[in-house]
Amino acid sequence: MDPMADLNAPHSMGTTIIGVTYNGGVVLGADSRTSTGFYVANRASDKITELTDNVYVCRSGSAADSQIVSDYVRYFLHQHTIQLGQPATVKVAANLIRLLSYNNKNMLQTGLIVGGWDKYEGGKIYGVPLGGTLIEQPFAIGGSGSSYLYGFFDQAWKEGMTRDEAEKLVVKAVSLAIARDGASGGVVRTVTINSEGVTRNFYPGDQLPIWHEELEPHNSLLDILNSSSPEPMNIQ
């Protein structure tokens, strides 16, 4: 089969997405690689999408499907907020995503993790896998990289983590999936949501931990070409 034929394939996110609750809020994390077959269409995409000021969603699967679901839910939640005069809860946002995913399960190829904080239930994480099932969980992992992380989370997860512990766990888990899963890669983005608001963090690929058998980063040809003062060439 001609590999170039894959350039016409739908953009999909062979992905690692994670949502973790901690004592006071939630931390969402994701890698940044978007692929079209064997071709990396975007190496720095943002897979954590804002639905409301206090609710975000991590997207995996078909990029187009996850984006259109997020757009619809964002619109519905905006209307909901105007009608009620207060922010929507995390449960309402997760149920809207569940409704759209389940009613269109024959056409959508996307798995989502909804996370946020509200004044009624605090920090909550909901998984909405392929097919539209809604599952409330203390932590959720999804995407192609998740298969490498179940044992890791069984060992590393604990109740009542601090914010710092939760964020370090998410970054460590995503970097581990990037090392093992060929469809995950790029940088790591996190979003922390609690009663004080939302904090986004960015971790470049060269600052992630190196795992077993991974190669140390080296200067690429692009680094040499972009150098401000390249060494002169001597011609004999």
Short mmCIF file of C-alpha atoms in Angstrom, two decimals:
data_model
loop_
_atom_site.label_atom_id
_atom_site.label_comp_id
_atom_site.label_asym_id
_atom_site.label_seq_id
_atom_site.Cartn_x
_atom_site.Cartn_y
_atom_site.Cartn_z
CA MET A 1 0.00 0.00 0.00
CA ASP A 2 1.25 3.47 -0.90
CA PRO A 3 2.00 5.35 2.34
CA MET A 4 1.10 8.62 0.64
CA ALA A 5 -2.52 7.45 0.47
CA ASP A 6 -2.70 8.01 4.22
CA LEU A 7 -2.37 11.75 3.67
CA ASN A 8 -6.02 11.71 2.66
CA ALA A 9 -7.08 9.92 5.84
CA PRO A 10 -9.05 11.80 8.53
CA HIS A 11 -6.94 13.61 11.13
CA SER A 12 -6.89 11.48 14.25
CA MET A 13 -5.23 11.87 17.60
CA GLY A 14 -3.41 8.75 18.57
CA THR A 15 -3.38 10.30 21.97
CA THR A 16 -2.71 10.21 25.67
CA ILE A 17 -5.27 12.11 27.76
CA ILE A 18 -5.53 12.04 31.54
CA GLY A 19 -7.81 13.50 34.20
CA VAL A 20 -6.97 13.27 37.92
CA THR A 21 -8.84 14.54 40.98
CA TYR A 22 -6.91 15.85 43.96
CA ASN A 23 -7.77 17.37 47.33
CA GLY A 24 -9.33 20.60 46.07
CA GLY A 25 -9.75 20.26 42.33
CA VAL A 26 -8.70 18.41 39.18
CA VAL A 27 -5.72 18.25 36.84
CA LEU A 28 -6.15 17.46 33.13
CA GLY A 29 -3.21 16.55 30.91
CA ALA A 30 -2.51 15.58 27.30
CA ASP A 31 0.24 15.16 24.74
CA SER A 32 0.21 17.23 21.54
CA ARG A 33 0.62 14.91 18.52
CA THR A 34 -2.11 14.90 15.84
CA SER A 35 -1.60 12.37 13.04
CA THR A 36 -2.97 11.60 9.60
CA GLY A 37 -2.06 7.97 9.01
CA PHE A 38 1.73 7.81 9.26
CA TYR A 39 2.07 11.57 8.86
CA VAL A 40 2.23 13.90 11.89
CA ALA A 41 -0.18 16.68 10.93
CA ASN A 42 0.44 18.80 14.02
CA ARG A 43 3.12 18.19 16.64
CA ALA A 44 1.94 20.90 19.07
CA SER A 45 -1.87 20.71 19.03
CA ASP A 46 -3.92 21.59 22.12
CA LYS A 47 -6.18 18.67 23.09
CA ILE A 48 -7.58 20.29 26.25
CA THR A 49 -10.55 22.44 25.27
CA GLU A 50 -12.45 24.96 27.38
CA LEU A 51 -16.21 24.34 27.64
CA THR A 52 -16.96 26.93 30.34
CA ASP A 53 -14.86 28.95 32.77
CA ASN A 54 -14.85 26.00 35.18
CA VAL A 55 -15.13 22.92 32.92
CA TYR A 56 -12.65 21.60 30.34
CA VAL A 57 -12.55 18.49 28.13
CA CYS A 58 -9.65 16.32 26.93
CA ARG A 59 -10.15 15.05 23.37
CA SER A 60 -9.00 11.82 21.72
CA GLY A 61 -9.89 9.89 18.58
CA SER A 62 -10.92 11.76 15.45
CA ALA A 63 -9.90 15.40 15.78
CA ALA A 64 -12.85 16.59 13.70
CA ASP A 65 -15.39 14.58 15.72
CA SER A 66 -14.05 15.69 19.08
CA GLN A 67 -13.92 19.33 17.98
CA ILE A 68 -17.51 19.42 16.72
CA VAL A 69 -18.80 17.76 19.92
CA SER A 70 -16.88 20.31 22.00
CA ASP A 71 -18.26 23.20 19.92
CA TYR A 72 -21.87 22.04 20.31
CA VAL A 73 -21.52 21.45 24.05
CA ARG A 74 -19.85 24.84 24.55
CA TYR A 75 -22.79 26.51 22.79
CA PHE A 76 -25.41 24.61 24.81
CA LEU A 77 -23.61 25.34 28.10
CA HIS A 78 -23.46 29.04 27.22
CA GLN A 79 -27.23 29.07 26.74
CA HIS A 80 -27.69 27.06 29.95
CA THR A 81 -25.60 29.57 31.91
CA ILE A 82 -27.59 32.52 30.58
CA GLN A 83 -30.91 30.86 31.49
CA LEU A 84 -29.86 29.87 35.02
CA GLY A 85 -27.74 32.92 35.76
CA GLN A 86 -24.91 30.79 37.17
CA PRO A 87 -22.14 28.54 35.81
CA ALA A 88 -23.05 25.03 34.68
CA THR A 89 -21.90 22.15 36.87
CA VAL A 90 -19.37 19.57 35.73
CA LYS A 91 -22.10 16.91 35.76
CA VAL A 92 -24.30 18.93 33.38
CA ALA A 93 -21.39 19.36 30.94
CA ALA A 94 -20.51 15.66 31.10
CA ASN A 95 -24.14 14.64 30.52
CA LEU A 96 -24.38 16.89 27.45
CA ILE A 97 -21.27 15.25 26.00
CA ARG A 98 -22.68 11.82 26.87
CA LEU A 99 -25.97 12.68 25.14
CA LEU A 100 -24.29 13.83 21.91
CA SER A 101 -21.82 10.92 21.89
CA TYR A 102 -24.45 8.26 22.54
CA ASN A 103 -27.06 9.59 20.10
CA ASN A 104 -24.43 9.78 17.34
CA LYS A 105 -22.35 6.74 18.29
CA ASN A 106 -22.58 5.27 14.79
CA MET A 107 -20.91 8.35 13.30
CA LEU A 108 -18.50 9.57 15.96
CA GLN A 109 -15.04 8.16 16.66
CA THR A 110 -14.01 10.03 19.77
CA GLY A 111 -13.33 9.44 23.45
CA LEU A 112 -13.46 12.33 25.90
CA ILE A 113 -12.57 13.12 29.51
CA VAL A 114 -14.53 15.93 31.18
CA GLY A 115 -13.05 17.64 34.22
CA GLY A 116 -13.84 20.72 36.26
CA TRP A 117 -14.85 22.26 39.55
CA ASP A 118 -18.19 23.59 40.79
CA LYS A 119 -19.43 24.84 44.15
CA TYR A 120 -21.82 21.91 44.64
CA GLU A 121 -19.53 18.88 44.23
CA GLY A 122 -16.02 20.30 43.99
CA GLY A 123 -13.58 18.76 41.53
CA LYS A 124 -15.01 15.99 39.34
CA ILE A 125 -13.72 13.80 36.50
CA TYR A 126 -16.02 12.01 34.03
CA GLY A 127 -14.93 9.62 31.29
CA VAL A 128 -17.01 9.41 28.08
CA PRO A 129 -15.40 6.64 25.99
CA LEU A 130 -16.31 5.58 22.46
CA GLY A 131 -20.05 4.83 22.37
CA GLY A 132 -21.21 7.44 24.85
CA THR A 133 -21.06 5.74 28.26
CA LEU A 134 -20.70 8.19 31.17
CA ILE A 135 -18.44 7.10 34.03
CA GLU A 136 -17.54 9.19 37.07
CA GLN A 137 -14.01 8.32 38.20
CA PRO A 138 -11.35 9.63 40.61
CA PHE A 139 -9.00 9.50 37.62
CA ALA A 140 -9.47 8.70 33.94
CA ILE A 141 -7.04 7.86 31.14
CA GLY A 142 -7.79 7.60 27.44
CA GLY A 143 -6.31 7.43 23.96
CA SER A 144 -3.83 4.99 22.45
CA GLY A 145 -1.24 5.73 25.15
CA SER A 146 -3.59 4.71 27.95
CA SER A 147 -2.84 1.00 27.50
CA TYR A 148 0.68 1.65 28.81
CA LEU A 149 -0.56 3.47 31.92
CA TYR A 150 -3.11 1.27 33.72
CA GLY A 151 -0.49 -0.55 35.79
CA PHE A 152 1.36 2.69 36.45
CA PHE A 153 -1.77 4.35 37.84
CA ASP A 154 -2.61 1.29 39.95
CA GLN A 155 0.73 1.83 41.66
CA ALA A 156 1.04 5.62 41.62
CA TRP A 157 -2.53 6.82 42.28
CA LYS A 158 -3.54 7.65 45.86
CA GLU A 159 -6.46 9.39 47.56
CA GLY A 160 -6.10 12.93 48.86
CA MET A 161 -3.17 14.06 46.72
CA THR A 162 -2.06 17.67 46.83
CA ARG A 163 -2.21 19.87 43.76
CA ASP A 164 1.55 19.57 43.22
CA GLU A 165 1.46 15.78 43.55
CA ALA A 166 -1.43 15.50 41.08
CA GLU A 167 0.25 17.69 38.46
CA LYS A 168 3.55 15.83 38.77
CA LEU A 169 1.69 12.52 38.39
CA VAL A 170 -0.06 13.72 35.21
CA VAL A 171 3.15 15.01 33.62
CA LYS A 172 5.03 11.84 34.54
CA ALA A 173 2.27 9.62 33.13
CA VAL A 174 1.97 11.50 29.83
CA SER A 175 5.75 11.49 29.35
CA LEU A 176 5.79 7.73 30.01
CA ALA A 177 3.09 7.18 27.37
CA ILE A 178 5.00 9.38 24.90
CA ALA A 179 8.05 7.17 25.43
CA ARG A 180 6.14 3.93 24.74
CA ASP A 181 3.32 4.87 22.36
CA GLY A 182 4.37 5.81 18.82
CA ALA A 183 1.13 7.73 18.25
CA SER A 184 1.69 10.02 21.27
CA GLY A 185 4.35 12.72 21.28
CA GLY A 186 5.29 16.36 21.33
CA VAL A 187 4.85 18.50 24.43
CA VAL A 188 2.73 18.04 27.55
CA ARG A 189 -0.05 20.48 28.42
CA THR A 190 -1.91 20.52 31.73
CA VAL A 191 -4.93 22.42 33.04
CA THR A 192 -5.55 22.69 36.79
CA ILE A 193 -9.07 23.68 37.89
CA ASN A 194 -10.11 24.51 41.45
CA SER A 195 -12.05 27.09 43.47
CA GLU A 196 -9.45 29.75 42.66
CA GLY A 197 -9.82 29.37 38.88
CA VAL A 198 -7.91 27.74 36.04
CA THR A 199 -4.15 27.42 35.55
CA ARG A 200 -2.56 26.21 32.31
CA ASN A 201 0.96 24.82 32.22
CA PHE A 202 3.23 23.84 29.34
CA TYR A 203 6.10 21.32 29.45
CA PRO A 204 8.37 21.23 26.36
CA GLY A 205 9.52 17.86 25.09
CA ASP A 206 13.17 18.50 26.01
CA GLN A 207 12.17 19.04 29.67
CA LEU A 208 10.32 15.74 30.07
CA PRO A 209 12.01 12.86 31.91
CA ILE A 210 13.97 10.34 29.83
CA TRP A 211 12.77 6.77 30.31
CA HIS A 212 14.49 3.42 29.84
CA GLU A 213 16.19 3.05 26.42
CA GLU A 214 15.15 6.56 25.32
CA LEU A 215 17.84 8.55 23.57
CA GLU A 216 19.07 11.86 24.93
CA PRO A 217 18.02 14.85 22.77
CA HIS A 218 20.64 16.04 20.27
CA ASN A 219 20.92 19.13 18.13
CA SER A 220 19.02 18.67 14.90
CA LEU A 221 19.78 20.12 11.48
CA LEU A 222 17.09 22.75 12.13
CA ASP A 223 18.88 23.85 15.30
CA ILE A 224 22.09 24.33 13.31
CA LEU A 225 20.35 26.25 10.52
CA ASN A 226 18.59 28.53 13.01
CA SER A 227 21.75 29.25 14.95
CA SER A 228 22.46 32.98 15.20
CA SER A 229 26.19 32.58 14.58
CA PRO A 230 27.02 29.48 12.54
CA GLU A 231 30.64 28.48 12.44
CA PRO A 232 32.34 29.45 9.15
CA MET A 233 33.19 26.69 6.71
CA ASN A 234 36.85 26.24 5.80
CA ILE A 235 37.46 25.32 2.17
CA GLN A 236 40.82 23.77 1.46
#
